[in-house]
Each structure stands twice: as structure tokens, then as C-alpha cells.
Short mmCIF file of C-alpha atoms in Angstrom, two decimals:
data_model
loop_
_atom_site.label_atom_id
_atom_site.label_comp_id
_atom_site.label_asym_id
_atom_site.label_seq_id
_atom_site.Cartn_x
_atom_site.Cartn_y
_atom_site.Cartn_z
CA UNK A 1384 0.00 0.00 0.00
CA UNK A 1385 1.25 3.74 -0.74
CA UNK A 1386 1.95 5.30 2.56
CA UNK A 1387 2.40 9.02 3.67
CA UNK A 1388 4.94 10.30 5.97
CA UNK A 1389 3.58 11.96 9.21
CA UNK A 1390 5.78 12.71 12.02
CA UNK A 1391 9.42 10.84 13.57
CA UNK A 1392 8.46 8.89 16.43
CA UNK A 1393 11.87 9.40 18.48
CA UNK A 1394 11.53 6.15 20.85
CA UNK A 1395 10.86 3.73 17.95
CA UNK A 1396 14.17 2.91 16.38
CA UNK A 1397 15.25 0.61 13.61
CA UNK A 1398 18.95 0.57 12.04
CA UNK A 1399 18.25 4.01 10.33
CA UNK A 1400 17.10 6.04 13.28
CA UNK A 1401 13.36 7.12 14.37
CA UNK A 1402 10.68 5.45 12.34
CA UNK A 1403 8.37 7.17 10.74
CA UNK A 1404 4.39 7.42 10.96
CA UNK A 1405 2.50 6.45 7.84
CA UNK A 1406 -1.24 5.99 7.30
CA UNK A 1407 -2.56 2.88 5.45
CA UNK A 1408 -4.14 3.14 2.36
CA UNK A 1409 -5.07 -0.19 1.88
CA UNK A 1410 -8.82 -1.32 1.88
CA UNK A 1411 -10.78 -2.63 5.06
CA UNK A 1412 -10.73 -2.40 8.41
CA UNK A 1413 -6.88 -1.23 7.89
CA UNK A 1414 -7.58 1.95 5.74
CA UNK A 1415 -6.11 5.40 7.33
CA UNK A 1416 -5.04 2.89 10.20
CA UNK A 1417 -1.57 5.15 10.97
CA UNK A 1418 2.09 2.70 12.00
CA UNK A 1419 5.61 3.13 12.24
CA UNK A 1420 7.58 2.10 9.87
CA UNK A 1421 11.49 2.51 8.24
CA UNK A 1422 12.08 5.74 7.09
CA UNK A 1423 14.64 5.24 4.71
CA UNK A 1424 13.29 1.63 3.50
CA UNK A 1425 10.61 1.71 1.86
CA UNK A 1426 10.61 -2.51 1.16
CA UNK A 1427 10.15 -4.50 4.41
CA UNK A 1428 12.57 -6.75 3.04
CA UNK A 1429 15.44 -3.73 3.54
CA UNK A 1430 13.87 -3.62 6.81
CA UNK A 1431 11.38 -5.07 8.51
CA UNK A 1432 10.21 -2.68 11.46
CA UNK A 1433 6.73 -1.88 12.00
CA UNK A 1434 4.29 -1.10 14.55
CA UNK A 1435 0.64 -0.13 14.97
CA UNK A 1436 0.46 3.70 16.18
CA UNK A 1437 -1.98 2.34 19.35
CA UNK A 1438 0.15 -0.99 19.64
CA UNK A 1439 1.66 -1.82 23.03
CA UNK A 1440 4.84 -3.70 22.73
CA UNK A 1441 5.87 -6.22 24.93
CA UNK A 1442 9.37 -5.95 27.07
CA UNK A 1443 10.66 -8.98 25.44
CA UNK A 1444 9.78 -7.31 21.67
CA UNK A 1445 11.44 -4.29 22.70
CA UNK A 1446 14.65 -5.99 23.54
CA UNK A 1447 14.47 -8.26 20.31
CA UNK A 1448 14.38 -5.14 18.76
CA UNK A 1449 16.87 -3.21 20.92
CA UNK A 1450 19.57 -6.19 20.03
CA UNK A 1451 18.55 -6.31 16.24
CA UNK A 1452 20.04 -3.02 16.11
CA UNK A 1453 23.02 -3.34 17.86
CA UNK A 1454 23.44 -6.51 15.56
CA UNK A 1455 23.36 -4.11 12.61
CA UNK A 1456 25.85 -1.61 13.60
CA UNK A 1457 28.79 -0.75 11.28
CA UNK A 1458 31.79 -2.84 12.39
CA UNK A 1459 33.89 0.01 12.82
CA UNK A 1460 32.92 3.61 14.44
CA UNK A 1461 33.83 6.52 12.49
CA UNK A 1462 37.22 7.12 15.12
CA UNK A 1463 38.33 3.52 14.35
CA UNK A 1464 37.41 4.15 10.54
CA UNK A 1465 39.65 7.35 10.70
CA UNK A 1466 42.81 5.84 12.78
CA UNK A 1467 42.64 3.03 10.18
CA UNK A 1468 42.75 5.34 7.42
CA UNK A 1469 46.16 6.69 9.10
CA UNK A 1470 47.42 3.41 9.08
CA UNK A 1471 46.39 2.57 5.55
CA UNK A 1472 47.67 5.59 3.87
CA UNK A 1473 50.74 4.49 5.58
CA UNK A 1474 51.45 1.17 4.00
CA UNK A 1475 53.73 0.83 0.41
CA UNK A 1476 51.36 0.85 -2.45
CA UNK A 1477 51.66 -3.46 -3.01
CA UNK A 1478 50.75 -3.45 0.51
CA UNK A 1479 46.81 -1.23 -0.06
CA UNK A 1480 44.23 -3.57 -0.91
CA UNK A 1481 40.39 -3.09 -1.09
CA UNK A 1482 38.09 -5.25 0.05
CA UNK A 1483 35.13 -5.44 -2.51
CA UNK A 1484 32.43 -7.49 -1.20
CA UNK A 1485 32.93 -5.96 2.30
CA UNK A 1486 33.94 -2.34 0.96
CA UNK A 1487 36.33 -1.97 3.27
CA UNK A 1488 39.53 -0.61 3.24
CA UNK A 1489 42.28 -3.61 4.92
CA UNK A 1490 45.26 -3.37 6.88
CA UNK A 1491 47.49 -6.49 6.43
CA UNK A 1492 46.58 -8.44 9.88
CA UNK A 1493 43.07 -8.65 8.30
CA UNK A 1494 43.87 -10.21 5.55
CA UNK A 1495 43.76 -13.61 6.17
CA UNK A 1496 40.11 -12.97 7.44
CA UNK A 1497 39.22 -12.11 3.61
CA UNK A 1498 41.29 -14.57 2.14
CA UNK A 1499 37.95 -15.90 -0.07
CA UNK A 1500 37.48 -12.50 -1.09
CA UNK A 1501 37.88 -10.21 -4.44
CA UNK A 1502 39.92 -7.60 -3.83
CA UNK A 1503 41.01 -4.54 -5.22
CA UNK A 1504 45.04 -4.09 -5.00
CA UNK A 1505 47.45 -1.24 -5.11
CA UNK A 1506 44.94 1.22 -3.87
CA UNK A 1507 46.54 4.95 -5.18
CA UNK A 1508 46.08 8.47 -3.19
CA UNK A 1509 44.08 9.13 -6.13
CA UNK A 1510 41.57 6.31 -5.72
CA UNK A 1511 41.61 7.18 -1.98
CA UNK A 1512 40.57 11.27 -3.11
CA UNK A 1513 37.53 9.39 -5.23
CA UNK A 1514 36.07 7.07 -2.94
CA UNK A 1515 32.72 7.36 -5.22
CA UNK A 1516 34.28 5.33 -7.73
CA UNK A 1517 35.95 3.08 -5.82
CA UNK A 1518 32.73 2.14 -3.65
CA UNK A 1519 30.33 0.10 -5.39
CA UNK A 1520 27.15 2.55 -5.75
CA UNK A 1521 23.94 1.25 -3.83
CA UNK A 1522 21.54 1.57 -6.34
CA UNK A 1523 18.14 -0.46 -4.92
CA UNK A 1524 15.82 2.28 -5.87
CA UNK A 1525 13.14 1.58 -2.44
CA UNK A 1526 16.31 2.16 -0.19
CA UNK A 1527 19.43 4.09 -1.33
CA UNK A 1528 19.28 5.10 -5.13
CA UNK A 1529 22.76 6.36 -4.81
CA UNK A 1530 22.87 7.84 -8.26
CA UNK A 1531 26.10 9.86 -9.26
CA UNK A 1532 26.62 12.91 -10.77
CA UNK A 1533 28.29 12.55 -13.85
CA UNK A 1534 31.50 15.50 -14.22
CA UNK A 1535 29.87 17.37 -16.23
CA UNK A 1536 27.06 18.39 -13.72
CA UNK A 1537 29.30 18.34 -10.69
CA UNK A 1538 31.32 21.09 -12.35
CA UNK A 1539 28.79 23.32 -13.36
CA UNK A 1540 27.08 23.17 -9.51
CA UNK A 1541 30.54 24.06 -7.95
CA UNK A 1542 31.48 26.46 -10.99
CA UNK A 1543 28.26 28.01 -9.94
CA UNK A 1544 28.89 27.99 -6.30
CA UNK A 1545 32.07 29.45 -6.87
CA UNK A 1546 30.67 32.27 -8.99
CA UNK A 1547 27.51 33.05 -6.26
CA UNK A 1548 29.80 34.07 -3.98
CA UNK A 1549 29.53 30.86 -1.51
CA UNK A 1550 32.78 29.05 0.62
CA UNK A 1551 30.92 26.52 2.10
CA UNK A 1552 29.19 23.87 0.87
CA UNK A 1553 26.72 21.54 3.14
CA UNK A 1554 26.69 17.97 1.00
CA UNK A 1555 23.67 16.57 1.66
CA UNK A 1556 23.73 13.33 -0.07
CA UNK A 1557 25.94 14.64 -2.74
CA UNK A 1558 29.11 12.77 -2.18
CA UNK A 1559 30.42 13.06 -5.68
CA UNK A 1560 30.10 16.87 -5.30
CA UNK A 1561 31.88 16.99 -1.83
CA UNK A 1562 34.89 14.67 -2.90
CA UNK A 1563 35.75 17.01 -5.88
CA UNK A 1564 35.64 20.22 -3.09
CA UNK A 1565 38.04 17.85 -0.23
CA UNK A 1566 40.15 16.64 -4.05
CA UNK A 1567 40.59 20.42 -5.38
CA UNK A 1568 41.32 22.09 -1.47
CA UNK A 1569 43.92 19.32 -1.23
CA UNK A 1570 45.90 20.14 -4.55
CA UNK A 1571 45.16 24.24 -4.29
CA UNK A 1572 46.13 26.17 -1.70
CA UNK A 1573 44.20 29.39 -2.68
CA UNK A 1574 40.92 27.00 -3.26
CA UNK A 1575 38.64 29.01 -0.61
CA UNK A 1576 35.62 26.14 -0.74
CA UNK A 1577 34.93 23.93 2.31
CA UNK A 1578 32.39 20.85 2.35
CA UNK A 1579 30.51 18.89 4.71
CA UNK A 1580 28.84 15.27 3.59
CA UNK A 1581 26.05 14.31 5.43
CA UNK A 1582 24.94 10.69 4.17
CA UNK A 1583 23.20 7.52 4.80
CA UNK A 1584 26.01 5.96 3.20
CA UNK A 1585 28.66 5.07 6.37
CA UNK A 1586 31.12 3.63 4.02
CA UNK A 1587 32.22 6.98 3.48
CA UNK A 1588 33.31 7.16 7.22
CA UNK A 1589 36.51 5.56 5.65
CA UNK A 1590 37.94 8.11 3.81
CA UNK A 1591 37.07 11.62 5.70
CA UNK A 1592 37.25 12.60 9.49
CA UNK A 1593 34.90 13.53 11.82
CA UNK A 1594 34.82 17.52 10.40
CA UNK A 1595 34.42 16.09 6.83
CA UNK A 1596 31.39 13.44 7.14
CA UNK A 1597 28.59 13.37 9.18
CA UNK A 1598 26.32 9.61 9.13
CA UNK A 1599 23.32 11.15 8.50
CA UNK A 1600 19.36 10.04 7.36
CA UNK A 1601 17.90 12.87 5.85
CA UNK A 1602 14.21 11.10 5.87
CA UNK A 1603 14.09 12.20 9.48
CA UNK A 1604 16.94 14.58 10.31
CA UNK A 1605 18.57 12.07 11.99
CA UNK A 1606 22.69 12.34 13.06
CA UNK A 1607 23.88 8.53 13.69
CA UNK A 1608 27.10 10.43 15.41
CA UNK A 1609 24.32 11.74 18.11
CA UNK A 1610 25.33 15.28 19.70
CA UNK A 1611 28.62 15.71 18.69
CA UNK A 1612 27.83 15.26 14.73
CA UNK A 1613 24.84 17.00 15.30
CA UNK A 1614 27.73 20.07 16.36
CA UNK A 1615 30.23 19.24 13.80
CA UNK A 1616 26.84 20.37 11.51
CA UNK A 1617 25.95 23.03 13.39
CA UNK A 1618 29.85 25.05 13.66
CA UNK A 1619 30.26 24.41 10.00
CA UNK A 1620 26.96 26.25 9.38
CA UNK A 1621 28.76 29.34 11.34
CA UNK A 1622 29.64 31.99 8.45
CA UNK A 1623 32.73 33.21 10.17
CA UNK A 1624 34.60 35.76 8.13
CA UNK A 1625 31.44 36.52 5.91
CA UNK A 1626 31.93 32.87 4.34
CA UNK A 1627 28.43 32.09 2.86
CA UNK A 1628 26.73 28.66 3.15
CA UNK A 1629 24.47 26.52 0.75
CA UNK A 1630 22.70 23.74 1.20
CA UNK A 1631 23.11 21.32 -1.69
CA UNK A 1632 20.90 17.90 -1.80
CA UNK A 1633 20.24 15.14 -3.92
CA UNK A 1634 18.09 12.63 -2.66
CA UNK A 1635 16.73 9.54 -4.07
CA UNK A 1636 13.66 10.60 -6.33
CA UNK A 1637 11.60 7.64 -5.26
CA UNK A 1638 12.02 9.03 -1.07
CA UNK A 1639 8.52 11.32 0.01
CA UNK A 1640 8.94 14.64 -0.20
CA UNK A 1641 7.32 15.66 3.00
CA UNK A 1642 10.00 13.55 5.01
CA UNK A 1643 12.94 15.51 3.33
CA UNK A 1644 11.03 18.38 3.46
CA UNK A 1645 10.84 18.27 6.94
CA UNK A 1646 14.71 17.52 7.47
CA UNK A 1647 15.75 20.36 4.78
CA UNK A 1648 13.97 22.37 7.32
CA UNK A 1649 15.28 21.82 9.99
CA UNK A 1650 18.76 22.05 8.43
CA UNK A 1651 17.96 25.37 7.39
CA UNK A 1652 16.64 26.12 11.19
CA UNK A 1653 20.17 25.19 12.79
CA UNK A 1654 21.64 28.05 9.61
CA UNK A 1655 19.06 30.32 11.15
CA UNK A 1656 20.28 29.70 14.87
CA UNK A 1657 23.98 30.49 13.55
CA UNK A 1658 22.58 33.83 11.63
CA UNK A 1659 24.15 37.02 13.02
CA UNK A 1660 21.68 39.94 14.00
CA UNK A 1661 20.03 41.89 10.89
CA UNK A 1662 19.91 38.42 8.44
CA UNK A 1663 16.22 37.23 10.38
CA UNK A 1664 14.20 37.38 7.28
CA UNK A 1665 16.77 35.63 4.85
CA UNK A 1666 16.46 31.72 3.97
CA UNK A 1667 19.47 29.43 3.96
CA UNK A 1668 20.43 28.91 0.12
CA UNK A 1669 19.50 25.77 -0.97
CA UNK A 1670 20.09 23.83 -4.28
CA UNK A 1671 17.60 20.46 -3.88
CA UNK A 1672 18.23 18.58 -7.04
CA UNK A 1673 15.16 16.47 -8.13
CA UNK A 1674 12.89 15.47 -10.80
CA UNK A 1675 10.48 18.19 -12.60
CA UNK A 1676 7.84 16.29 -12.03
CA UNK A 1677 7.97 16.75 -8.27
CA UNK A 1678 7.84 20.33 -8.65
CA UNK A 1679 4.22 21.00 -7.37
CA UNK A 1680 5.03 19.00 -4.28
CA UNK A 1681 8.40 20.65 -3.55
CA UNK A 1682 6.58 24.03 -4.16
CA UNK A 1683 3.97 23.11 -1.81
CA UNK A 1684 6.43 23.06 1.41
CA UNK A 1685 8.56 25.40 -0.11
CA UNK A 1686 6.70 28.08 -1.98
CA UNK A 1687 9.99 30.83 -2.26
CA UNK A 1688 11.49 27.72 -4.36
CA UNK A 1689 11.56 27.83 -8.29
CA UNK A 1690 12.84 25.55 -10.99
CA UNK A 1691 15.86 25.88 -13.39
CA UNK A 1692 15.89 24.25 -16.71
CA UNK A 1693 19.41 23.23 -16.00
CA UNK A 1694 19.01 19.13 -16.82
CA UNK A 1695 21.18 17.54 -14.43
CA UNK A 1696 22.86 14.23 -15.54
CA UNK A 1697 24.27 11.23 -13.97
CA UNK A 1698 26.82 8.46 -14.52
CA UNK A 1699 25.73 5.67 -13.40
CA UNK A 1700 21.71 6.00 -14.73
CA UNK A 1701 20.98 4.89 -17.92
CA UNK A 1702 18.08 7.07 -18.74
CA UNK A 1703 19.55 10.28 -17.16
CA UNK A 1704 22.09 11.36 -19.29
CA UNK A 1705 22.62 14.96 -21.01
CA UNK A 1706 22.25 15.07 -24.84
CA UNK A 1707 19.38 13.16 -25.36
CA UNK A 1708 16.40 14.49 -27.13
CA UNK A 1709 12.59 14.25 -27.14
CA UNK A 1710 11.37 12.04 -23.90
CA UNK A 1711 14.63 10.81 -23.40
CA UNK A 1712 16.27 13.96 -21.98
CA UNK A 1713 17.41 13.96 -18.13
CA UNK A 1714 14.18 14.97 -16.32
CA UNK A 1715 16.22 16.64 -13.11
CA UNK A 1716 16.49 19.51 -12.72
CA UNK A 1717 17.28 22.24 -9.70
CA UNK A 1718 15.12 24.19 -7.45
CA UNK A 1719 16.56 26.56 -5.80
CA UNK A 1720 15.44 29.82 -2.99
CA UNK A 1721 18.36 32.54 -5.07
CA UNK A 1722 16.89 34.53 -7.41
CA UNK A 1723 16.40 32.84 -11.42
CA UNK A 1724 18.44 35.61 -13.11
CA UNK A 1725 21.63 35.05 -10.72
CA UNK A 1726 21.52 31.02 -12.50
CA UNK A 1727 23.70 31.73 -15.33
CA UNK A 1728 23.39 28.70 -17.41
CA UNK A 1729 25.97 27.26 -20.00
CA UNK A 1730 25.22 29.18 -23.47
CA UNK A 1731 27.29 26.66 -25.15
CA UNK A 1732 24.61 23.55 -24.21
CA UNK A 1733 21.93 25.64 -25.81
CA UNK A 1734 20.56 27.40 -22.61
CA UNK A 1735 19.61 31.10 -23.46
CA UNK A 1736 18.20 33.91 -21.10
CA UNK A 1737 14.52 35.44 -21.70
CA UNK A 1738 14.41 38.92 -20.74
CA UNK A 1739 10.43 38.73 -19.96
CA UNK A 1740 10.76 35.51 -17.15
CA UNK A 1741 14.34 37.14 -16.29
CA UNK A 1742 15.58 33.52 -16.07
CA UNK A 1743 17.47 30.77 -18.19
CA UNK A 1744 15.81 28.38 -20.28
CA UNK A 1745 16.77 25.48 -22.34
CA UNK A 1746 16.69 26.38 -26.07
CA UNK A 1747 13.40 24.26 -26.60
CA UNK A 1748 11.47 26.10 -24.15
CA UNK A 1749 9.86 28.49 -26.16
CA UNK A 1750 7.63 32.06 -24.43
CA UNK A 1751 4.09 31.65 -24.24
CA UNK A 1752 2.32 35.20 -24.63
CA UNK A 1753 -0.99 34.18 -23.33
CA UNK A 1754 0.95 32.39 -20.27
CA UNK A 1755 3.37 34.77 -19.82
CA UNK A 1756 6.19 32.62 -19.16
CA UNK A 1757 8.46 29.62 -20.71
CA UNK A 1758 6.77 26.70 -19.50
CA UNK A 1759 7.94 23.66 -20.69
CA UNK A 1760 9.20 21.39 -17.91
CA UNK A 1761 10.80 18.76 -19.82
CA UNK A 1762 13.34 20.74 -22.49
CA UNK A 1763 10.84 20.38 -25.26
CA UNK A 1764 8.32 23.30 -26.75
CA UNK A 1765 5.24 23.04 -25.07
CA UNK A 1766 1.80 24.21 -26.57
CA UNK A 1767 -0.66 26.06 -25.61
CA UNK A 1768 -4.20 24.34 -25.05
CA UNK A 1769 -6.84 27.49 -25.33
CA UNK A 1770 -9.13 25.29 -23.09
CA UNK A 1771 -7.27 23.93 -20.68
CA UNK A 1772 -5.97 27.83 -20.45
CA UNK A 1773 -1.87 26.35 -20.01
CA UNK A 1774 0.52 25.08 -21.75
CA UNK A 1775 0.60 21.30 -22.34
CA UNK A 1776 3.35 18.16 -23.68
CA UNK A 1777 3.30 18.23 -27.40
CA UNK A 1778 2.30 14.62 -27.67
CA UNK A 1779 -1.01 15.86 -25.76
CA UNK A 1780 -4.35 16.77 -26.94
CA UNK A 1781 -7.73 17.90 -25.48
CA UNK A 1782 -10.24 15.17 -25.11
CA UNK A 1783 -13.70 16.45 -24.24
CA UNK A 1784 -14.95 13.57 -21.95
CA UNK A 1785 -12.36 14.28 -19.62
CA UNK A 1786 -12.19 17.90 -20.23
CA UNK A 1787 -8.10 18.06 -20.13
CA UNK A 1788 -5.48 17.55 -22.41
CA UNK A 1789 -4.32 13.99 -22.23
CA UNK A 1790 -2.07 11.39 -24.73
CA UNK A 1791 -4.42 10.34 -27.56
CA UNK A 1792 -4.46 6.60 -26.69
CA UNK A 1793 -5.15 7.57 -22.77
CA UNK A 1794 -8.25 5.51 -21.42
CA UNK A 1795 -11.02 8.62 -20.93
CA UNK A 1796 -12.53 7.94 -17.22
CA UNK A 1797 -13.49 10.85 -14.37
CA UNK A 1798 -11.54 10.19 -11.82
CA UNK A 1799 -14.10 8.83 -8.91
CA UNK A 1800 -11.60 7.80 -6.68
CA UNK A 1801 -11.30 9.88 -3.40
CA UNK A 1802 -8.44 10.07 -0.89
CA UNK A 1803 -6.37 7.23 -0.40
CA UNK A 1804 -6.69 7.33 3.39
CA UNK A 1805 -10.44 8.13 4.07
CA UNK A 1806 -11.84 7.59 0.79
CA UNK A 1807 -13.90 10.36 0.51
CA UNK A 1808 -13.98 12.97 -2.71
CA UNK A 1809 -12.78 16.16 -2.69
CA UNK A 1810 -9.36 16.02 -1.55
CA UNK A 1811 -6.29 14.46 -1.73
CA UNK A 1812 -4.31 12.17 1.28
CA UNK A 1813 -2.15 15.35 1.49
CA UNK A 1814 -4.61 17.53 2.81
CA UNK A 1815 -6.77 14.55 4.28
CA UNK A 1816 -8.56 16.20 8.15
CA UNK A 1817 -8.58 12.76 9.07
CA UNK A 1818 -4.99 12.88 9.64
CA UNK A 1819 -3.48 15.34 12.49
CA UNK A 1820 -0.68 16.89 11.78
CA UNK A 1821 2.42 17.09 14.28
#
């Protein structure tokens, strides 16, 4: 059944922190029934915590469960991943091998322990700067979707960073984007920009220290690291010296947006806590990279937000890669809080500015007088459907039984189906006053 986020329930843990509440939409006695449930697994088979909202769990459950987790600890705490590093970087270059099933970096007493193992052998400083691409990408879409950015994209985002005027960068599940700030600080010494990573992904506890990764679920603002990572974050939102701070985030696209919502905005609570006196009506930057079709939902919780054409691209998706035409194009894109006309976009990939939106568009999105804007979402010219009174896809026409533009082969029906948690017309689960809000 689809389920909607609610509310973290702090003293119901699984391996990836405070569940979260969801309401059933299933049909029954169960529908709208609200449990707790993974937040970052959205397949019970990933993990298989859940509870009833009015359930009362037994001692002996709760210390099943209490032990589970312990059981599923990394085998190494971020310290012990760091003085290992120092030890590893240490070792003669025959001497560096790479554990691949366990992704783990090995120091020659464990060896024998892998023995039956593949590994990965003369492990360079370079591969040790790019542990993206060492690290085998976690790419079950209902838990991690670890997606990368492919160079292209992560250049432009910290070319643009750069040329907006910010020196510090808060990585918030963009670990390709953070590596290539840590790799270009390293080799210059006049290179100003500082990162932070916050991720789900502990592997990465590996390769940076304490001040350069923070174990972190951004479905419910949760720091594995407790207090002291939840500082780390905190001091490194400080602008000392005038250093401005973005928030740049890439989560997976199949993860609700009211759950990240919620942690974006509390990140950007802990900027405002930092703020010096005279900056209380400004919003922490923010660059949240998603698909365009999310954009109503993203608008919803953040309505100062507003989408760039920019088409983001990745290398290790086979749909989402730059160049394509028609359908096929990459369909992420950036919103962002800054102002549209400060996103200069590359001229030379066909992006051009309209004077009348005062923003960059792709070269396919055309201006629509009666709309007053560039609409197209998807980096093809949109038209402009006198009865529907908006732009539409190309491929789309009007159909008068449903009384919307629609693909020609589309099965006409009225959509009688009410809200997925109560049932009832009118509304959508969203907005459902069967469900409190926290």
C-alpha cells in the first residue's frame, strides 16, 4: 500500500534512526489505520520494522528489537574508521588492498580474514581522493538510489557555487560533489571552498574525518554520530569571516517529499540559529536537485522555491544522461530559494536567457504570450491548449470527456476515486482532516 509520511516517532528505532508514521491506504478495516515504519526503507525486506500507532509492545519485543540493532551496527565507528585510514595511507602501495564485497579498506593483519574474497590491489592516493568510484554505488531504488553525478554536472554546480559568492558547501547526499571540493582544497592552496557530507552511506566514514562526514538520514533529520555530529553540523553552518553557506541535496527521487522536506527544514533552522543579527528574514540557500515532475510537491512546502531548466545528468543511470532528445532527456532539474536571473546557465549547451521571465531556459522552451512565461518542464516546446488555459506536452491533446489535455491513446474515465486514506472525494491524502498533523 502507498503510505504518507507523518511525524518521527523518536523512541521507535530501527537501524536508520526514528521510524516514521504512515497511514494505510489499503482497503478494510486497515484503511487510514496510521504505523511506524522505516524511514529510509521503503521494502520490508530492507527492513522489517513496523508497529501499529496504538500498539503496546511487549518488554521482550522491545529488547528483540533493541539487540537487532546493535546486531546491525557498522563494524567500525567513524574514530576507528579514521585511525585506520592513518594506518592505511601508511602502507607501500603493493601493501593497499580493497576489500570489494565488504567495501572496506584492509590493513594487512586482516587479511587472512578475507582470504575468499575479491579484492582490489594497489589502492593509489588518487583512488583514496575518489572514494565514489571506488565504492560500489547502492543503487536499490526503495532504499538508497545512490545515483552519481556525472563530471559534467558536478562542475557546473561548484562552478556556480564558486561564482555566487559561496565558501561553504553543506553535501547533503551529494558525495560526488563533496569529494571534488576535499580533491581540489587538497591540490590548491588558494581554493577558498569547504564541504561537509552528510549521508546515509557510512562507508564513506573511511575516507574523511569527523569535520568532513557526518552519518546522516535525511528522511528524518537524523545524526547517527548523536550530539557531537549534530555540532560538527551546526559550527560548520557558522559563516565566520562573511563565508556564505548553501545547502546542496540530492536525494533519491523515489524518497517522500514531505520527510525531506521536513529535514531540509530543519537544516535550514540550525543556519538560522547560527545567523548574526540583521539576516532574520533571509532563507538558507539551498540547491535540492530532483525530478520536474515533483515540482508542485516541492513548491507546496517550499513556496519561495523555483525551478531551473538546467538538466542535471548522472553516470551511473541509464536514462539520465545529457544530450538526449525528445522524452529521453534527463528529467532533473534544480530548485533553488536565489533569485532565477543570478543562475547563469551554459550558453554553449543551448541554454539562453529570456528577458520577460528574467531567467534561463533550455533552447526548446519556447515564451508563451498568453501564459506569460516559458513553460515547458521537460526541455521540449510546449503548446498552448486554449481550453485547458496552459501550456501542455506536445504529444497531448484535449479530449472532451475528460475535459483536459491527455495522450491520444489515454483511457477517458473521471476520476471517482477519493483520498487514499479516508476515501472520501474532494481532496487528496495530502490535505486529508482525518490525519493530524504534528
Amino acid at each position: 500500500a502507498l503510505r504518507g509520511a507523518r511525524v518521527t516517532a523518536p523512541g521507535r528505532l530501527c537501524p536508520a534512526g526514528p521510524a516514521l508514521l504512515f497511514a494505510s491506504t489499503g482497503h478494510g478495516r486497515e484503511r487510514g489505520r496510521r504505523f511506524y515504519a522505516c524511514s529510509a526503507c521503503r521494502d520490508r525486506k530492507d527492513c522489517g520494522f513496523f508497529q501499529w500507532e496504538d500498539e503496546k509492545v511487549s518488554e521482550t519485543r522491545l529488547a528483540a528489537r533493541e539487540e537487532y540493532n546493535r546486531n546491525h551496527q557498522p563494524s567500525f565507528t567513524h574514530r576507528q574508521n579514521v585511525e585506520r585510514y592513518k594506518n592505511f595511507v601508511l602502507l607501500p602501495l603493493p601493501k593497499r588492498r580493497f576489500c570489494q564485497e565488504c567495501q572496506q579498506l584492509l590493513l594487512p593483519a586482516e587479511w587472512e580474514k578475507h582470504s575468499d574474497h575479491e579484492f582490489r590491489c594497489d589502492i593509489s592516493t588518487a583512488q583514496l581522493k575518489t572514494p565514489s568510484q571506488l565504492l560500489y554505488p547502492l543503487e536499490n531504488k526503495k532504499t538508497n538510489a545512490q545515483y552519481l553525478f556525472a563530471d559534467r554536472s558536478c562542475q557546473f554546480l561548484l562552478d556556480l557555487i564558486i561564482d555566487l559568492g559561496f565558501r561553504r558547501v553543506l553535501s547533503v547526499g551529494t558525495p560526488r560533489l563533496h569529494e571534488m571540493i576535499q580533491s581540489k582544497a587538497s591540490q590548491k592552496e588558494d581554493f577558498r571552498v569547504r564541504s561537509l557530507l552528510l549521508d546515509i552511506d557510512f562507508r564513506y566514514s573511511q575516507f574523511y574525518t569527523e569535520d568532513e562526514f557526518c552519518h546522516y538520514n535525511m528522511f528524518n533529520h537524523y545524526f547517527f554520530g548523536g550530539e557531537a555530529a549534530h555540532e560538527t553540523c551546526r559550527k560548520f553552518l557558522y559563516q565566520d569571516n562573511g563565508e556564505r553557506v548553501i545547502l546542496v541535496t540530492d536525494p533519491p527521487f523515489g524518497g517522500l517529499v514531505e520527510a525531506l522536506a521536513s529535514s531540509f527544514k530543519k537544516l535550514m533552522a540550525m543556519w538560522k540559529e547560527t545567523e548574526k543579527e540583521g539576516c532574520n528574514n533571509q532563507e538558507m540557500p539551498v540547491f535540492w536537485i530532483f525530478p520536474y515532475f515533483f515540482e508542485s510537491r516541492i513548491l507546496e512546502f517550499f513556496p519561495s522555491f523555483s525551478m531551473m531548466d538546467y538538466q542535471v545528468d548522472y553516470d551511473n543511470h541509464a536514462l539520465y544522461k545529457h544530450g538526449k532528445t525528445g522524452r529521453r532527456q534527463s528529467p532533473v532539474r534544480i530548485f533553488t530559494n536565489l533569485t532565477p536571473s543570478m543562475i547563469v546557465l551554459p550558453v554553449e549547451e543551448g541554454y539562453r536567457f529570456c528577458a520577460i521571465c528574467q531567467r534561463y531556459v533550455s533552447s526548446g522552451n519556447q515564451h508563451c504570450e498568453i501564459c506569460n512565461s516559458c513553460t515547458s518542464k521537460d526541455g521540449r516546446r510546449w503548446k498552448h491548449c486554449a481550453l485547458c488555459k496552459k501550456c501542455v506536452k506536445p504529444s497531448w491533446f484535449h479530449c472532451n470527456n475528460c475535459n483536459c489535455c491527455a495522450l491520444p491513446n489515454h483511457t477517458c474515465e473521471k476520476a471517482d476515486a477519493g483520498c487514499f486514506v479516508c476515501g472520501k472525494a474532494g481532496h487528496k491524502r495530502s490535505t486529508c482532516p482525518s490525519l493530524s498533523r504534528a
